[in-house]
mmCIF file of C-alpha atoms and ligand atoms in Angstrom:
data_model
loop_
_atom_site.group_PDB
_atom_site.id
_atom_site.type_symbol
_atom_site.label_atom_id
_atom_site.label_comp_id
_atom_site.label_asym_id
_atom_site.label_seq_id
_atom_site.Cartn_x
_atom_site.Cartn_y
_atom_site.Cartn_z
ATOM 1 C CA MET A 606 -13.703 -10.953 8.244
ATOM 2 C CA THR A 607 -10.269 -10.702 6.673
ATOM 3 C CA LYS A 608 -7.275 -10.167 8.904
ATOM 4 C CA VAL A 609 -4.618 -8.153 7.125
ATOM 5 C CA LEU A 610 -0.967 -7.774 8.058
ATOM 6 C CA ALA A 611 0.222 -4.593 6.384
ATOM 7 C CA VAL A 612 3.924 -3.743 6.339
ATOM 8 C CA SER A 613 5.896 -0.756 5.162
ATOM 9 C CA ASP A 614 9.247 1.008 5.032
ATOM 10 C CA GLN A 615 11.180 -0.657 7.815
ATOM 11 C CA VAL A 616 12.204 -4.204 8.567
ATOM 12 C CA VAL A 617 10.958 -5.001 12.047
ATOM 13 C CA GLU A 618 13.258 -7.654 13.473
ATOM 14 C CA ARG A 619 10.596 -8.572 16.008
ATOM 15 C CA ILE A 620 8.252 -9.585 13.199
ATOM 16 C CA TYR A 621 10.481 -12.599 12.484
ATOM 17 C CA THR A 622 9.962 -13.831 16.023
ATOM 18 C CA LEU A 623 6.268 -12.952 16.010
ATOM 19 C CA ALA A 624 5.708 -14.758 12.710
ATOM 20 C CA ALA A 625 7.741 -17.789 13.771
ATOM 21 C CA ASN A 626 5.784 -17.928 17.058
ATOM 22 C CA GLU A 627 2.526 -18.099 15.129
ATOM 23 C CA HIS A 628 1.532 -14.667 16.390
ATOM 24 C CA PHE A 629 0.146 -13.896 12.928
ATOM 25 C CA GLN A 630 -1.336 -17.348 12.477
ATOM 26 C CA ASP A 631 -4.823 -16.115 11.630
ATOM 27 C CA VAL A 632 -3.648 -13.468 9.164
ATOM 28 C CA ASP A 633 -5.377 -13.998 5.796
ATOM 29 C CA LEU A 634 -3.569 -11.491 3.635
ATOM 30 C CA ILE A 635 -0.300 -9.542 3.592
ATOM 31 C CA LEU A 636 -0.193 -6.070 2.061
ATOM 32 C CA GLY A 637 3.123 -4.330 1.398
ATOM 33 C CA CYS A 638 3.229 -0.551 1.060
ATOM 34 C CA GLY A 639 6.755 -0.299 -0.285
ATOM 35 C CA ASP A 640 10.380 0.390 0.592
ATOM 36 C CA LEU A 641 10.975 -3.052 2.069
ATOM 37 C CA PRO A 642 13.518 -5.660 1.001
ATOM 38 C CA TYR A 643 11.723 -8.296 -1.068
ATOM 39 C CA THR A 644 13.437 -10.990 1.012
ATOM 40 C CA TYR A 645 11.457 -9.685 4.009
ATOM 41 C CA LEU A 646 8.164 -9.942 2.110
ATOM 42 C CA GLU A 647 9.132 -13.393 0.825
ATOM 43 C CA TYR A 648 9.885 -14.519 4.368
ATOM 44 C CA LEU A 649 6.427 -13.409 5.528
ATOM 45 C CA VAL A 650 4.769 -15.223 2.604
ATOM 46 C CA SER A 651 6.635 -18.445 3.249
ATOM 47 C CA VAL A 652 5.997 -18.420 7.007
ATOM 48 C CA LEU A 653 2.364 -17.292 6.910
ATOM 49 C CA GLY A 654 1.420 -19.052 3.677
ATOM 50 C CA VAL A 655 -1.126 -16.406 2.629
ATOM 51 C CA PRO A 656 -1.373 -14.142 -0.441
ATOM 52 C CA LEU A 657 0.844 -11.064 -0.647
ATOM 53 C CA TYR A 658 -0.007 -7.960 -2.648
ATOM 54 C CA TYR A 659 2.349 -5.014 -2.636
ATOM 55 C CA VAL A 660 3.324 -1.799 -4.334
ATOM 56 C CA PRO A 661 6.913 -0.626 -4.857
ATOM 57 C CA GLY A 662 8.297 2.406 -3.060
ATOM 58 C CA ASN A 663 10.900 4.913 -4.161
ATOM 59 C CA HIS A 664 13.692 2.794 -2.682
ATOM 60 C CA ASP A 665 12.597 -0.346 -4.500
ATOM 61 C CA PRO A 666 14.067 -1.492 -7.813
ATOM 62 C CA ARG A 667 12.364 -0.980 -11.135
ATOM 63 C CA TYR A 668 10.144 -3.984 -11.870
ATOM 64 C CA ASP A 669 11.679 -6.329 -14.420
ATOM 65 C CA ALA A 670 10.165 -9.777 -14.958
ATOM 66 C CA GLU A 671 13.608 -11.034 -16.024
ATOM 67 C CA HIS A 672 15.262 -10.184 -12.705
ATOM 68 C CA SER A 673 14.106 -12.018 -9.629
ATOM 69 C CA LEU A 674 15.575 -9.321 -7.372
ATOM 70 C CA SER A 675 13.089 -6.818 -8.776
ATOM 71 C CA TYR A 676 9.976 -8.442 -7.334
ATOM 72 C CA ALA A 677 8.837 -10.472 -4.337
ATOM 73 C CA GLU A 678 8.624 -14.160 -5.163
ATOM 74 C CA GLY A 679 5.226 -15.579 -4.241
ATOM 75 C CA GLY A 680 3.637 -12.135 -4.145
ATOM 76 C CA SER A 681 1.799 -9.946 -6.644
ATOM 77 C CA ASN A 682 2.910 -6.487 -7.613
ATOM 78 C CA LEU A 683 -0.333 -4.487 -7.413
ATOM 79 C CA ASP A 684 1.055 -1.260 -8.859
ATOM 80 C CA MET A 685 -1.563 0.062 -11.326
ATOM 81 C CA LYS A 686 -3.595 -3.100 -10.901
ATOM 82 C CA THR A 687 -6.705 -4.377 -9.148
ATOM 83 C CA ALA A 688 -7.481 -7.738 -7.578
ATOM 84 C CA LEU A 689 -10.282 -9.531 -5.776
ATOM 85 C CA VAL A 690 -8.802 -11.389 -2.815
ATOM 86 C CA ASN A 691 -10.691 -12.991 0.092
ATOM 87 C CA GLY A 692 -13.781 -11.085 -1.024
ATOM 88 C CA LEU A 693 -11.925 -7.772 -0.857
ATOM 89 C CA PHE A 694 -11.533 -5.517 -3.880
ATOM 90 C CA LEU A 695 -7.953 -4.212 -3.882
ATOM 91 C CA ALA A 696 -6.076 -1.679 -5.998
ATOM 92 C CA GLY A 697 -2.529 -0.343 -5.848
ATOM 93 C CA LEU A 698 -0.634 2.797 -6.793
ATOM 94 C CA GLY A 699 3.111 2.594 -6.152
ATOM 95 C CA GLY A 700 5.876 5.159 -5.981
ATOM 96 C CA SER A 701 6.377 8.576 -4.485
ATOM 97 C CA ILE A 702 6.747 12.166 -5.610
ATOM 98 C CA ARG A 703 9.696 12.694 -7.958
ATOM 99 C CA TYR A 704 12.549 14.327 -6.062
ATOM 100 C CA ARG A 705 15.502 13.019 -8.082
ATOM 101 C CA PRO A 706 15.618 13.180 -11.873
ATOM 102 C CA ASP A 707 16.916 9.609 -12.157
ATOM 103 C CA GLY A 708 14.878 8.178 -9.263
ATOM 104 C CA VAL A 709 13.017 4.890 -9.766
ATOM 105 C CA ASN A 710 9.302 4.674 -8.897
ATOM 106 C CA GLN A 711 9.163 8.460 -8.602
ATOM 107 C CA TYR A 712 6.582 10.598 -10.391
ATOM 108 C CA THR A 713 5.746 14.244 -10.788
ATOM 109 C CA GLN A 714 2.261 15.201 -9.596
ATOM 110 C CA GLY A 715 1.191 15.241 -13.253
ATOM 111 C CA GLN A 716 2.635 11.804 -14.018
ATOM 112 C CA ALA A 717 1.080 10.326 -10.885
ATOM 113 C CA SER A 718 -2.283 11.865 -11.766
ATOM 114 C CA PHE A 719 -2.123 10.333 -15.217
ATOM 115 C CA ARG A 720 -1.413 6.943 -13.628
ATOM 116 C CA SER A 721 -4.368 7.426 -11.277
ATOM 117 C CA TYR A 722 -6.731 8.098 -14.218
ATOM 118 C CA ARG A 723 -5.661 4.824 -15.786
ATOM 119 C CA LEU A 724 -6.070 3.004 -12.482
ATOM 120 C CA LEU A 725 -9.494 4.572 -11.894
ATOM 121 C CA LEU A 726 -10.642 3.214 -15.242
ATOM 122 C CA GLN A 727 -9.677 -0.316 -14.166
ATOM 123 C CA ILE A 728 -11.331 0.213 -10.795
ATOM 124 C CA MET A 729 -14.565 1.307 -12.480
ATOM 125 C CA ILE A 730 -14.579 -1.660 -14.850
ATOM 126 C CA ASN A 731 -13.934 -4.104 -12.015
ATOM 127 C CA GLN A 732 -16.456 -2.435 -9.771
ATOM 128 C CA VAL A 733 -19.047 -3.674 -12.232
ATOM 129 C CA ARG A 734 -17.368 -7.059 -12.644
ATOM 130 C CA PHE A 735 -16.925 -7.703 -8.914
ATOM 131 C CA GLY A 736 -20.206 -6.064 -7.986
ATOM 132 C CA ARG A 737 -18.617 -4.056 -5.191
ATOM 133 C CA LYS A 738 -16.847 -0.798 -4.538
ATOM 134 C CA LEU A 739 -13.147 -0.575 -3.812
ATOM 135 C CA ASP A 740 -12.295 -1.912 -0.360
ATOM 136 C CA VAL A 741 -8.586 -1.212 -0.046
ATOM 137 C CA LEU A 742 -6.239 1.016 -1.998
ATOM 138 C CA ILE A 743 -2.584 0.472 -1.151
ATOM 139 C CA SER A 744 0.031 3.046 -2.021
ATOM 140 C CA HIS A 745 3.552 3.920 -1.007
ATOM 141 C CA SER A 746 3.015 7.655 -0.853
ATOM 142 C CA PRO A 747 0.463 9.357 1.390
ATOM 143 C CA PRO A 748 -2.089 11.696 -0.211
ATOM 144 C CA PHE A 749 -1.209 15.387 -0.606
ATOM 145 C CA GLU A 750 -1.438 17.248 2.733
ATOM 146 C CA ILE A 751 -2.502 14.111 4.619
ATOM 147 C CA HIS A 752 0.233 12.409 6.667
ATOM 148 C CA ASP A 753 2.786 14.001 4.339
ATOM 149 C CA ASP A 754 5.579 16.412 5.023
ATOM 150 C CA ASP A 755 6.893 19.782 3.864
ATOM 151 C CA SER A 756 10.144 18.331 2.585
ATOM 152 C CA HIS A 757 9.882 17.763 -1.152
ATOM 153 C CA ALA A 758 10.728 14.054 -0.981
ATOM 154 C CA HIS A 759 7.827 13.505 1.418
ATOM 155 C CA GLN A 760 5.179 15.584 -0.296
ATOM 156 C CA GLY A 761 2.083 13.443 -0.826
ATOM 157 C CA LEU A 762 0.606 12.624 -4.234
ATOM 158 C CA LYS A 763 -2.497 14.529 -5.346
ATOM 159 C CA ALA A 764 -3.317 11.437 -7.432
ATOM 160 C CA LEU A 765 -4.304 9.723 -4.179
ATOM 161 C CA ASN A 766 -6.626 12.550 -3.135
ATOM 162 C CA PHE A 767 -8.202 12.130 -6.568
ATOM 163 C CA LEU A 768 -8.680 8.383 -6.045
ATOM 164 C CA ILE A 769 -10.134 8.955 -2.578
ATOM 165 C CA ARG A 770 -12.670 11.351 -4.096
ATOM 166 C CA THR A 771 -13.577 9.231 -7.092
ATOM 167 C CA ALA A 772 -13.054 5.555 -6.190
ATOM 168 C CA GLN A 773 -13.925 6.124 -2.501
ATOM 169 C CA PRO A 774 -12.048 3.118 -1.105
ATOM 170 C CA ARG A 775 -12.958 2.028 2.412
ATOM 171 C CA TYR A 776 -9.270 2.072 3.314
ATOM 172 C CA LEU A 777 -6.112 3.636 2.000
ATOM 173 C CA PHE A 778 -2.938 2.098 3.418
ATOM 174 C CA HIS A 779 0.291 3.951 2.717
ATOM 175 C CA GLY A 780 3.885 4.204 3.859
ATOM 176 C CA HIS A 781 6.766 6.544 2.957
ATOM 177 C CA THR A 782 6.314 9.008 5.798
ATOM 178 C CA HIS A 783 7.399 7.801 9.201
ATOM 179 C CA PHE A 784 5.924 8.671 12.521
ATOM 180 C CA PHE A 785 8.277 7.619 15.238
ATOM 181 C CA ARG A 786 5.951 8.457 18.095
ATOM 182 C CA HIS A 787 3.598 5.658 17.139
ATOM 183 C CA ASN A 788 0.593 7.673 18.137
ATOM 184 C CA LEU A 789 -2.379 6.054 16.463
ATOM 185 C CA GLU A 790 -4.231 9.338 16.104
ATOM 186 C CA GLU A 791 -1.410 10.743 14.019
ATOM 187 C CA CYS A 792 -1.487 7.825 11.605
ATOM 188 C CA VAL A 793 -5.224 7.539 10.927
ATOM 189 C CA THR A 794 -7.348 10.125 9.134
ATOM 190 C CA GLN A 795 -10.808 9.744 7.664
ATOM 191 C CA VAL A 796 -11.797 11.560 4.478
ATOM 192 C CA GLY A 797 -15.334 10.836 3.299
ATOM 193 C CA ARG A 798 -15.785 7.108 3.595
ATOM 194 C CA THR A 799 -12.025 6.428 3.380
ATOM 195 C CA ILE A 800 -9.926 5.595 6.432
ATOM 196 C CA ILE A 801 -6.349 6.582 5.623
ATOM 197 C CA MET A 802 -3.683 4.763 7.619
ATOM 198 C CA ASN A 803 0.057 5.127 7.722
ATOM 199 C CA ILE A 804 1.255 1.546 8.004
ATOM 200 C CA PHE A 805 4.853 2.221 9.060
ATOM 201 C CA PRO A 806 6.283 -0.127 10.174
ATOM 202 C CA TYR A 807 3.397 -2.630 10.387
ATOM 203 C CA LYS A 808 -0.257 -2.880 11.376
ATOM 204 C CA VAL A 809 -2.760 -5.683 11.782
ATOM 205 C CA ILE A 810 -6.203 -4.638 10.555
ATOM 206 C CA GLU A 811 -9.426 -6.628 10.529
ATOM 207 C CA ILE A 812 -11.686 -5.820 7.596
ATOM 208 C CA ASP A 813 -15.217 -7.105 7.353
ATOM 209 C CA GLU A 814 -16.643 -7.867 3.958
ATOM 210 C CA GLY A 815 -19.017 -4.923 4.233
ATOM 211 C CA VAL A 816 -22.266 -4.304 2.474
ATOM 212 C CA GLU A 817 -22.106 -3.597 -1.186
ATOM 213 C CA SER A 818 -22.243 -1.699 -3.368
HETATM 214 ZN ZN1 ZN B 2276 9.550 5.949 0.449
#
């Protein structure tokens, strides 16, 4: 069983107290779904001392290995990548729909789809290598017409619907769209074998290693 602390979109002041009070002591893995200051992610890594994998959101800087402000120290940027961590097969697709011509980490539906084809190829190769199907896909954006919104900036990416159909992850964790009523039913949707969860602002999820593949 892997206990995951997933965070997204909003700094929760209370999390500092909870982390310092060892509330998250048995957390094995931190997943970041974007639009969070990297200092916040770095704080969680240093206090909890567990691996961090994250994707950038549309409010995050463009990744640049030369600039330490453009990534979270001690964490791994999972955008367009896969990883095997704690027996879980992870993949990440960062960014949101393009709504500003000069926006960073923003993609048209076509661009995002192209990225998802490239990611799917890696997922398929590693599915063979790891001998298991994808456990968790993390993204910033929600899928199209699932937990998304009519406003253009919050339209979901069809690339994620494609990955749900093809890679069939057990979980998709996303951010970007906020639900202030904190009603669990509004934040969790199942499509096929995939449980889609809006992480905003944080969730603790226990994932068993499952039977594969
Ligand atoms: Zn966002």
